[in-house]
Every structure is written in C-alpha cells, then in structure tokens.
CSV table of C-alpha atoms and ligand atoms in Angstrom, one decimal:
chain,number,residue,atom,x,y,z
A,27,ILE,CA,-0.7,-19.6,-16.4
A,28,ASP,CA,-0.6,-22.8,-18.3
A,29,PRO,CA,-3.8,-24.6,-17.4
A,30,VAL,CA,-2.3,-28.0,-17.8
A,31,THR,CA,0.9,-27.7,-15.7
A,32,ASP,CA,-0.2,-24.8,-13.5
A,33,SER,CA,3.1,-23.2,-14.3
A,34,ILE,CA,3.9,-19.6,-14.8
A,35,ASN,CA,4.9,-18.8,-18.4
A,36,ASP,CA,5.3,-15.1,-18.3
A,37,PRO,CA,7.9,-14.3,-21.1
A,38,ASN,CA,8.6,-11.0,-19.3
A,39,LEU,CA,10.0,-12.7,-16.3
A,40,LYS,CA,13.8,-12.8,-16.4
A,41,PHE,CA,15.9,-14.2,-13.7
A,42,VAL,CA,18.7,-11.9,-12.6
A,43,GLU,CA,21.7,-13.1,-10.7
A,44,PHE,CA,22.0,-11.8,-7.2
A,45,ASP,CA,24.7,-12.4,-4.8
A,46,GLU,CA,23.2,-14.6,-2.2
A,47,GLU,CA,23.7,-13.4,1.3
A,48,PRO,CA,23.0,-16.4,3.4
A,49,ASN,CA,24.1,-14.9,6.7
A,50,TYR,CA,22.4,-11.6,6.2
A,51,VAL,CA,21.1,-9.9,9.4
A,52,ARG,CA,17.5,-9.1,8.5
A,53,GLU,CA,15.4,-6.3,9.8
A,54,ASN,CA,12.5,-6.9,12.1
A,55,ALA,CA,10.1,-6.9,9.1
A,56,THR,CA,7.7,-8.9,7.1
A,57,PHE,CA,5.9,-9.0,3.7
A,58,PHE,CA,2.2,-8.9,4.0
A,59,SER,CA,-0.5,-10.0,1.6
A,60,LEU,CA,-4.3,-10.0,2.1
A,61,VAL,CA,-5.5,-12.5,-0.5
A,62,ARG,CA,-8.2,-14.9,-1.5
A,63,ASN,CA,-7.8,-18.6,-2.3
A,64,GLU,CA,-9.0,-17.9,-5.9
A,65,GLU,CA,-6.1,-15.5,-6.3
A,66,LEU,CA,-3.4,-18.2,-5.8
A,67,TYR,CA,-1.8,-17.9,-9.2
A,68,SER,CA,-1.9,-14.2,-9.3
A,69,MET,CA,-0.3,-14.2,-5.9
A,70,LEU,CA,2.4,-16.6,-7.1
A,71,GLU,CA,3.2,-14.3,-9.9
A,72,SER,CA,3.7,-11.4,-7.4
A,73,ILE,CA,5.8,-13.5,-5.1
A,74,ASN,CA,7.9,-14.6,-8.0
A,75,TYR,CA,8.6,-10.9,-8.8
A,76,VAL,CA,9.4,-10.0,-5.2
A,77,GLU,CA,11.6,-13.0,-4.8
A,78,THR,CA,13.4,-12.6,-8.1
A,79,ARG,CA,14.0,-8.9,-7.8
A,80,PHE,CA,14.6,-8.7,-4.0
A,81,ASN,CA,13.9,-11.4,-1.5
A,82,ARG,CA,16.0,-14.2,-2.8
A,83,ARG,CA,18.8,-12.2,-1.4
A,84,TYR,CA,17.4,-11.5,2.0
A,85,HIS,CA,14.7,-14.2,2.7
A,86,TYR,CA,12.3,-12.0,4.6
A,87,ASP,CA,9.2,-13.8,6.1
A,88,TRP,CA,5.7,-13.3,4.6
A,89,ILE,CA,2.3,-13.2,6.3
A,90,PHE,CA,-0.8,-14.1,4.3
A,91,ALA,CA,-4.2,-13.2,5.6
A,92,ASN,CA,-7.6,-14.2,4.4
A,93,ASP,CA,-11.2,-13.7,5.7
A,94,GLU,CA,-11.7,-17.4,4.9
A,95,GLU,CA,-9.5,-20.3,5.6
A,96,PHE,CA,-6.6,-20.9,3.2
A,97,THR,CA,-6.7,-24.2,1.4
A,98,GLU,CA,-3.9,-26.7,1.9
A,99,ASN,CA,-3.1,-26.3,-1.8
A,100,PHE,CA,-2.8,-22.5,-1.4
A,101,LYS,CA,-0.5,-22.8,1.5
A,102,SER,CA,1.8,-25.4,0.0
A,103,GLU,CA,2.1,-23.7,-3.4
A,104,VAL,CA,2.9,-20.3,-1.8
A,105,SER,CA,5.3,-21.7,0.8
A,106,ASN,CA,7.1,-23.4,-2.0
A,107,LEU,CA,8.0,-20.0,-3.6
A,108,VAL,CA,8.7,-17.7,-0.6
A,109,SER,CA,12.3,-17.9,0.5
A,110,GLY,CA,11.5,-16.8,4.0
A,111,ASN,CA,9.0,-18.4,6.5
A,112,THR,CA,5.3,-18.1,5.7
A,113,THR,CA,2.4,-17.6,8.1
A,114,PHE,CA,-1.2,-18.1,7.1
A,115,VAL,CA,-3.9,-16.5,9.1
A,116,THR,CA,-7.6,-16.5,9.1
A,117,ILE,CA,-8.8,-13.0,10.0
A,118,PRO,CA,-10.7,-12.8,13.2
A,119,LYS,CA,-14.4,-12.1,12.6
A,120,GLU,CA,-14.4,-8.8,14.5
A,121,TYR,CA,-11.9,-7.4,12.0
A,122,TRP,CA,-14.1,-8.4,9.0
A,123,SER,CA,-17.7,-7.7,9.9
A,124,TYR,CA,-20.2,-4.9,10.7
A,125,PRO,CA,-19.7,-3.1,13.9
A,126,ASP,CA,-23.0,-2.8,15.9
A,127,PHE,CA,-23.3,0.9,15.3
A,128,ILE,CA,-23.6,0.4,11.5
A,129,ASP,CA,-27.1,0.3,10.0
A,130,GLN,CA,-26.8,-2.5,7.6
A,131,LYS,CA,-30.0,-1.5,5.6
A,132,LYS,CA,-28.5,1.9,5.1
A,133,ALA,CA,-25.2,0.4,4.1
A,134,SER,CA,-26.9,-1.8,1.5
A,135,ASN,CA,-28.9,1.1,0.1
A,136,ALA,CA,-25.7,3.1,-0.2
A,137,ARG,CA,-24.1,0.3,-2.1
A,138,MET,CA,-27.0,0.1,-4.5
A,139,LYS,CA,-26.8,3.9,-5.1
A,140,MET,CA,-23.0,3.8,-5.8
A,141,LYS,CA,-23.4,0.8,-8.1
A,142,LYS,CA,-26.0,2.6,-10.1
A,143,LYS,CA,-23.6,5.6,-10.5
A,144,GLY,CA,-21.1,3.2,-11.9
A,145,ILE,CA,-18.5,3.8,-9.2
A,146,ILE,CA,-15.9,1.1,-9.3
A,147,TYR,CA,-16.5,-1.5,-6.4
A,148,GLY,CA,-19.5,0.8,-5.5
A,149,GLY,CA,-21.8,-2.2,-5.1
A,150,SER,CA,-19.3,-4.5,-3.3
A,151,GLU,CA,-19.7,-5.4,0.3
A,152,SER,CA,-16.4,-7.3,0.6
A,153,TYR,CA,-14.4,-4.4,-0.8
A,154,ARG,CA,-15.6,-2.3,2.1
A,155,HIS,CA,-14.6,-4.9,4.6
A,156,MET,CA,-11.2,-5.1,2.9
A,157,CYS,CA,-10.7,-1.3,3.0
A,158,ARG,CA,-11.7,-1.2,6.7
A,159,PHE,CA,-9.4,-4.2,7.6
A,160,ASN,CA,-6.4,-2.6,5.8
A,161,SER,CA,-7.1,0.7,7.5
A,162,GLY,CA,-7.5,-0.3,11.1
A,163,PHE,CA,-7.0,-4.0,11.8
A,164,PHE,CA,-4.4,-5.9,9.9
A,165,TYR,CA,-1.6,-4.7,12.2
A,166,ARG,CA,-3.5,-5.8,15.3
A,167,MET,CA,-3.4,-9.4,14.4
A,168,ASP,CA,-1.3,-11.6,16.7
A,169,CYS,CA,1.1,-12.5,13.9
A,170,PHE,CA,2.3,-8.9,13.7
A,171,LYS,CA,3.2,-8.8,17.4
A,172,GLY,CA,6.7,-7.5,18.0
A,173,LEU,CA,7.3,-6.7,14.3
A,174,LYS,CA,8.5,-3.3,13.2
A,175,TYR,CA,8.0,-3.0,9.4
A,176,TYR,CA,5.6,-4.5,6.9
A,177,TRP,CA,5.7,-4.4,3.1
A,178,ARG,CA,2.4,-4.9,1.5
A,179,VAL,CA,2.2,-7.0,-1.7
A,180,GLU,CA,-0.9,-7.7,-3.8
A,181,PRO,CA,-1.7,-10.4,-6.3
A,182,ASP,CA,-0.9,-9.5,-9.9
A,183,ILE,CA,1.7,-6.8,-9.3
A,184,LYS,CA,5.2,-6.7,-10.9
A,185,PHE,CA,8.6,-5.3,-10.1
A,186,SER,CA,10.3,-5.0,-13.4
A,187,CYS,CA,13.6,-3.7,-12.0
A,188,ASP,CA,16.0,-5.1,-9.4
A,189,LEU,CA,15.4,-3.8,-6.0
A,190,ASN,CA,19.1,-3.9,-5.3
A,191,TYR,CA,19.3,-2.8,-1.6
A,192,ASP,CA,17.4,-3.7,1.5
A,193,TYR,CA,14.3,-1.4,1.6
A,194,PHE,CA,13.6,-2.4,5.2
A,195,LYS,CA,17.1,-1.5,6.3
A,196,TYR,CA,16.8,1.7,4.4
A,197,MET,CA,13.6,2.5,6.3
A,198,ARG,CA,15.3,2.0,9.7
A,199,GLU,CA,18.6,3.7,8.9
A,200,ASN,CA,16.8,6.8,7.6
A,201,ASN,CA,14.1,6.9,10.4
A,202,LEU,CA,11.4,6.4,7.8
A,203,LYS,CA,7.9,5.5,8.8
A,204,TYR,CA,6.1,5.3,5.5
A,205,GLY,CA,7.4,4.4,2.0
A,206,TRP,CA,5.5,4.4,-1.2
A,207,THR,CA,6.2,4.1,-5.0
A,208,MET,CA,3.1,5.5,-6.7
A,209,ALA,CA,0.7,8.3,-5.9
A,210,LEU,CA,-2.3,9.4,-7.8
A,211,HIS,CA,-5.8,11.0,-7.5
A,212,GLU,CA,-8.6,9.3,-5.7
A,213,ILE,CA,-12.1,9.1,-7.2
A,214,PRO,CA,-13.8,11.9,-5.4
A,215,GLU,CA,-17.2,10.0,-5.1
A,216,THR,CA,-15.5,7.3,-2.9
A,217,VAL,CA,-14.3,9.6,-0.2
A,218,LYS,CA,-17.2,11.9,0.5
A,219,GLY,CA,-17.0,13.1,4.1
A,220,LEU,CA,-13.6,11.6,4.7
A,221,TYR,CA,-11.6,14.9,4.7
A,222,GLU,CA,-14.2,16.7,6.8
A,223,ALA,CA,-14.0,13.9,9.4
A,224,THR,CA,-10.2,14.0,9.2
A,225,LYS,CA,-10.1,17.7,9.9
A,226,GLU,CA,-12.5,17.3,12.8
A,227,TYR,CA,-10.2,14.7,14.3
A,228,PHE,CA,-6.9,16.5,13.8
A,229,ARG,CA,-7.8,20.2,13.8
A,230,ASP,CA,-10.7,20.3,16.3
A,231,LEU,CA,-9.9,17.4,18.7
A,232,HIS,CA,-6.1,16.9,18.5
A,233,PRO,CA,-4.2,19.8,17.0
A,234,ASP,CA,-1.5,18.8,19.5
A,235,TYR,CA,-0.9,15.6,17.4
A,236,ILE,CA,0.2,17.6,14.4
A,237,PRO,CA,4.0,18.1,14.2
A,238,SER,CA,5.2,21.4,12.9
A,239,ASN,CA,7.2,19.8,10.1
A,240,ASN,CA,4.1,17.9,8.8
A,241,HIS,CA,3.3,17.1,5.2
A,242,ILE,CA,-0.3,18.4,5.1
A,243,GLU,CA,0.6,20.4,2.0
A,244,PHE,CA,0.7,17.1,0.0
A,245,ILE,CA,-3.1,16.5,0.4
A,246,THR,CA,-4.5,20.0,0.2
A,247,GLN,CA,-3.7,22.9,-2.1
A,248,ASP,CA,-6.2,25.4,-0.6
A,249,ASN,CA,-5.0,25.6,2.9
A,250,GLU,CA,-7.0,22.6,4.2
A,251,ASP,CA,-10.2,23.7,2.6
A,252,SER,CA,-10.4,20.6,0.5
A,253,PHE,CA,-8.6,17.4,-0.2
A,254,ASN,CA,-6.8,17.4,-3.5
A,255,MET,CA,-7.3,13.6,-3.8
A,256,CYS,CA,-3.6,12.9,-3.9
A,257,HIS,CA,-2.9,9.6,-2.1
A,258,TYR,CA,-0.1,7.0,-1.9
A,259,TRP,CA,-1.3,3.9,-3.7
A,260,SER,CA,-1.4,1.4,-0.8
A,261,ASN,CA,-1.1,-1.7,-2.9
A,262,PHE,CA,2.6,-1.0,-2.5
A,263,GLU,CA,3.5,0.4,0.9
A,264,ILE,CA,6.2,-0.1,3.4
A,265,GLY,CA,5.2,1.1,6.8
A,266,ASP,CA,6.2,1.3,10.5
A,267,LEU,CA,3.9,-0.9,12.5
A,268,ASP,CA,4.6,1.1,15.6
A,269,PHE,CA,3.1,4.1,13.8
A,270,LEU,CA,-0.1,2.2,13.1
A,271,ARG,CA,-0.3,0.9,16.6
A,272,SER,CA,0.1,4.4,18.0
A,273,LYS,CA,-2.8,6.0,19.9
A,274,GLN,CA,-2.8,8.8,17.4
A,275,TYR,CA,-3.4,6.6,14.4
A,276,THR,CA,-5.6,4.0,16.0
A,277,GLU,CA,-7.9,6.6,17.5
A,278,TYR,CA,-8.1,8.4,14.1
A,279,PHE,CA,-9.2,5.1,12.6
A,280,GLU,CA,-11.8,4.6,15.3
A,281,TYR,CA,-13.1,8.1,14.8
A,282,LEU,CA,-13.5,7.5,11.1
A,283,ASP,CA,-15.1,4.1,11.7
A,284,ARG,CA,-17.8,5.7,13.9
A,285,LYS,CA,-18.6,8.0,11.1
A,286,GLY,CA,-19.7,5.0,9.1
A,287,GLY,CA,-17.9,6.0,5.9
A,288,PHE,CA,-16.4,2.5,5.3
A,289,PHE,CA,-19.9,1.3,4.8
A,290,TYR,CA,-22.1,4.3,3.9
A,291,GLU,CA,-19.4,5.5,1.5
A,292,ARG,CA,-16.5,3.6,0.1
A,293,TRP,CA,-13.6,5.1,2.0
A,294,GLY,CA,-10.3,3.4,0.9
A,295,ASP,CA,-7.4,2.5,3.1
A,296,ALA,CA,-5.0,4.4,0.7
A,297,PRO,CA,-6.4,7.9,1.3
A,298,ILE,CA,-6.8,7.1,5.0
A,299,HIS,CA,-3.1,6.0,5.3
A,300,THR,CA,-2.1,9.1,3.3
A,301,LEU,CA,-4.2,11.5,5.4
A,302,ALA,CA,-2.8,10.0,8.5
A,303,VAL,CA,0.8,10.2,7.6
A,304,SER,CA,0.4,13.7,6.2
A,305,TYR,CA,-1.1,14.9,9.5
A,306,LEU,CA,0.9,12.9,11.9
A,307,LEU,CA,4.4,12.4,10.5
A,308,ASN,CA,7.3,14.6,9.8
A,309,LYS,CA,7.8,15.3,6.1
A,310,ASP,CA,11.1,13.6,6.2
A,311,GLU,CA,9.7,10.3,7.6
A,312,ILE,CA,7.8,9.8,4.3
A,313,HIS,CA,9.8,8.4,1.4
A,314,TYR,CA,9.4,7.8,-2.3
A,315,PHE,CA,11.0,4.6,-3.4
A,316,ASP,CA,12.1,5.3,-7.0
A,317,ASN,CA,13.2,3.0,-9.8
A,318,THR,CA,11.1,-0.1,-8.7
A,319,GLY,CA,9.5,-0.7,-12.1
A,320,TYR,CA,6.4,-1.3,-10.1
A,321,TYR,CA,3.2,-2.3,-11.9
A,322,HIS,CA,-0.3,-2.6,-10.6
A,323,VAL,CA,-3.1,-2.5,-13.1
A,324,PRO,CA,-3.3,0.0,-14.9
A,325,HIS,CA,-0.1,1.9,-14.0
A,326,THR,CA,3.6,1.2,-14.5
A,327,GLN,CA,6.6,3.0,-13.1
A,328,CYS,CA,9.6,2.9,-15.2
A,329,PRO,CA,12.9,4.7,-14.8
A,330,ARG,CA,13.4,7.4,-17.4
A,331,ASP,CA,17.2,7.0,-17.4
A,332,GLN,CA,18.7,4.4,-19.5
A,333,GLU,CA,21.7,3.9,-17.3
A,334,THR,CA,19.4,3.1,-14.4
A,335,ARG,CA,17.3,0.7,-16.4
A,336,LYS,CA,20.5,-1.0,-17.4
A,337,GLU,CA,21.9,-1.2,-13.9
A,338,LEU,CA,18.7,-2.6,-12.5
A,339,HIS,CA,18.0,-4.9,-15.4
A,340,CYS,CA,14.6,-3.3,-15.9
A,341,ILE,CA,12.1,-4.8,-18.2
A,342,CYS,CA,9.8,-1.8,-18.8
A,343,GLN,CA,9.1,0.9,-21.3
A,344,SER,CA,10.0,4.3,-20.0
A,345,SER,CA,7.6,5.9,-22.5
A,346,ILE,CA,4.7,4.6,-20.5
A,347,ASP,CA,6.0,5.6,-17.1
A,348,PHE,CA,3.1,6.8,-15.0
A,349,ASN,CA,4.9,8.6,-12.2
A,350,TRP,CA,6.3,11.5,-14.2
A,351,GLY,CA,4.3,11.0,-17.4
A,352,SER,CA,0.7,11.3,-16.3
A,353,SER,CA,-1.2,14.3,-15.0
A,354,ASP,CA,-3.0,11.8,-12.7
A,355,SER,CA,0.2,11.2,-10.9
A,356,CYS,CA,1.0,13.2,-7.7
A,357,LEU,CA,4.7,12.6,-7.9
A,358,ALA,CA,5.6,16.0,-9.4
A,359,TYR,CA,3.5,17.7,-6.7
A,360,TYR,CA,5.2,15.6,-4.0
A,361,TYR,CA,8.6,16.8,-5.2
A,362,GLU,CA,7.3,20.3,-5.1
A,363,THR,CA,6.0,20.0,-1.5
A,364,LYS,CA,9.1,18.3,-0.3
A,365,GLU,CA,11.2,20.9,-2.1
A,366,ILE,CA,13.2,18.2,-3.9
A,367,GLU,CA,14.6,19.1,-7.2
A,368,ARG,CA,13.0,17.0,-9.9
A,369,PRO,CA,15.2,15.1,-12.3
A,370,SER,CA,16.1,17.0,-15.4
A,371,ASN,CA,14.9,14.4,-17.8
A,372,VAL,CA,11.2,14.3,-16.9
A,373,PRO,CA,8.4,16.1,-18.6
A,374,ILE,CA,6.6,18.8,-16.8
A,375,ARG,CA,3.0,17.8,-16.2
A,376,GLY,CA,0.1,18.6,-14.2
A,377,TYR,CA,0.9,21.2,-11.6
B,6,GDP,P1,-8.0,-2.9,-6.0
B,6,GDP,O1,-6.5,-2.9,-6.0
B,6,GDP,O2,-8.5,-1.6,-5.4
B,6,GDP,O3,-8.6,-3.1,-7.4
B,6,GDP,O4,-8.5,-4.0,-5.1
B,6,GDP,P2,-8.1,-5.6,-5.1
B,6,GDP,O5,-9.2,-6.4,-5.6
B,6,GDP,O6,-6.7,-5.8,-5.7
B,6,GDP,O7,-8.0,-5.9,-3.5
B,6,GDP,C1,-7.0,-5.3,-2.7
B,6,GDP,C2,-6.3,-6.4,-1.9
B,6,GDP,O8,-7.3,-7.0,-1.0
B,6,GDP,C3,-5.8,-7.5,-2.8
B,6,GDP,O9,-4.6,-8.0,-2.1
B,6,GDP,C4,-6.9,-8.6,-2.7
B,6,GDP,O10,-6.3,-9.9,-2.9
B,6,GDP,C5,-7.4,-8.4,-1.3
B,6,GDP,N1,-8.9,-8.6,-1.2
B,6,GDP,C6,-9.9,-7.9,-1.8
B,6,GDP,N2,-11.1,-8.4,-1.4
B,6,GDP,C7,-10.8,-9.5,-0.6
B,6,GDP,C8,-11.7,-10.5,0.0
B,6,GDP,O11,-12.9,-10.4,0.0
B,6,GDP,N3,-11.0,-11.4,0.7
B,6,GDP,C9,-9.7,-11.5,0.8
B,6,GDP,N4,-9.1,-12.5,1.5
B,6,GDP,N5,-8.9,-10.6,0.2
B,6,GDP,C10,-9.4,-9.6,-0.5
B,7,MN,MN1,-5.2,-4.5,-6.4
C-alpha cells in the first residue's frame, strides 16, 4: 500500500480480460468475510484478487461481518471495489461473547498456559471468539437468511490464477456441499479433546447421522482411534448453508460448545468443519477446487502443469506448490481416500 495515495501497488497483480456477462443468472450465493476495520487494505487486496480473477464476470454479493461497527471509510472503500452488492453487519453480542456455562477464570488460565507454551494465538481471547463464531454462528445471522452457498474470503489472500467458471454453479450442479482448496495438518496442541468429543457425539449419540458413504477415512488413519490432524483450511471454503443450518451440524456445534474447548483449548473452525463434513456428508459431496493459485500465508497452491498455468494466466511458481509438494499437505491422502488417480506429474510425498 502506498501510504500517500492509499492505493494498491502490487506488481504481481495483473488484470486479465474476462468476457463480461451482464445478464448472467447467478446462484443463490454470497461471498463472506469476517474482518476488522484495521484490516481494510488487506481486505481490499483480497477483494481485488477475487474480482479480477472471478467476480467481475458474475457480480456476486458480499457480506462483511465484524464484532465492532464498521467505519464509514471501511464501508465506502470496500463497496467501491466489490462488483456485487455489499452488506455490512455488526455481529450480535451473543455470537461473540462467553456463554454462561464457561468459567472465565479457567479460560484465562488456559490462555496463559498456551501462550507460555508458544502455541500460535494461544494467548488470544479474540481468536477464540472468532473460531467459535465461524464454527457455529455466522450462518445464523439475518443477512444469510434464504441464501444457499457462501464463499469465505479472508484479508491478505491471493488467487493467482483465473477462476474461469462459476464455482457456485459448479457446487449446485454437482450436488456439492463443501468445497476446499488447501488441506493440511492441524497443530495437535490446539485440538485437545476435540476428536474425543466428536466421536462421543457421532458414534455414541447419533450413529444414525453417519451416512454409509461417509469420508471419515480422511480424518483418521487408525480406524477412528485418533485424529490424523488433516483438515480443510477454512480461510478458503465454499459451503452449503443448509448443511450448516441442519440439526445434525448445529447440534454437533452445540455439543462441542458445551465441552468448553473453544475457550479452555483453542479449537479451530477448520478442524470442526472438516470433522463435521467427514462424518455427515457423502464422500462425493466434498470437492477439491484445483488450479486456483490460492495463497494464504504461508502456503501457495500453483498448478504443476504449464498448459494450465498458461490457460489460467497464473502468476505463481509451481516449484513452491504446497498442495502436492509438501508433506504437511493432506491432498495426496485425500486423493487416496477418494480413490482418485493422482496426476502423473506430481511428486510422491508423505503418505
Ligand atoms: P489465521 O488465518 O488463523 O492466522 O487467523 P486470521 O487472523 O486471519 O483470522 C481469521 C479471520 O477472522 C480473518 O478474516 C480475520 O480478519 C478475522 N478475525 C480474526 N480476529 C478477528 C476479530 O477479533 N474481529 C474481527 N472482526 N475479525 C477477526
Ligand atoms: Mn488468515
């Protein structure tokens, strides 16, 4: 950001010509960003990528949520860049505060302990409210009423390839309920007790909720003894809001909430969404969106194949591709569990 003009001077940003489709029939869908006022310019960067690579062709709407009120400046700068309609909401207090069954002294001690251990965000109170909000509440806000799909976007992400078809439409036409673009291993210290609580809920209380064609295999490699830490990185996700609104999901969230792990541990919304879709959805309702050129610090996805990079005008280095290139990535294992043949030009890693 140029501090004088407030303008974005990212030399990597390249504008690619899209065919405008002014009369396009959109899906019942929205972009969604939880963001702070201070993150305005990082948010504008993300919006610019989404618009340049995708949305300037479709003009989907965008919901912005914040635990504090958005400033007028934030709203006008953001609205200026989004090609669909924008909605700005202040999160209701009950979605961003301690439930009465939480012992706040105990929570504060837990934060101190995690901070001492050097666990990232271990000492942060707001991070915990954020994870809880993204796990169980965002989709209940009035602004989501009647909508079918959301696509989550964070500040400071990039799409370095063209997203050259309508991902929302793809979700609907293929009966997909959850789409992701990066999967990796969670830090074990942040999810203590989460898998035990998950098994209690699904295996002991609601085995009838688990479809036979589930994808539990993705999250456990020892027959549900333990969680292998694989999770879809929720900073990018496209999801079916009806799934989140379902009794099965919402009661799962409430069961976890009662356990206190959002505050006494540091349970993240990414492993929670992953565990939920693995237990509740059919394997074929979960989809990997490839070739996005997605970046969220510190990982980049980049197509291996030069033809693809060319076709999608990618600005990324395939040699640093995380998805196939890192043993921390769960993509290879996902392919294995879905019994999809992996591309011939990727290195064999990890599993
Ligand atoms: P990380 O990706 O796990 O490192 O976490 P981030 O700091 O990126 O936070 C995840 C998302 O929640 C981002 O979209 C942030 O803008 C947003 N976020 C995190 N904390 C807060 C907060 O206290 N208030 C608001 N309004 N947004 C937050
Ligand atoms: Mn982030």
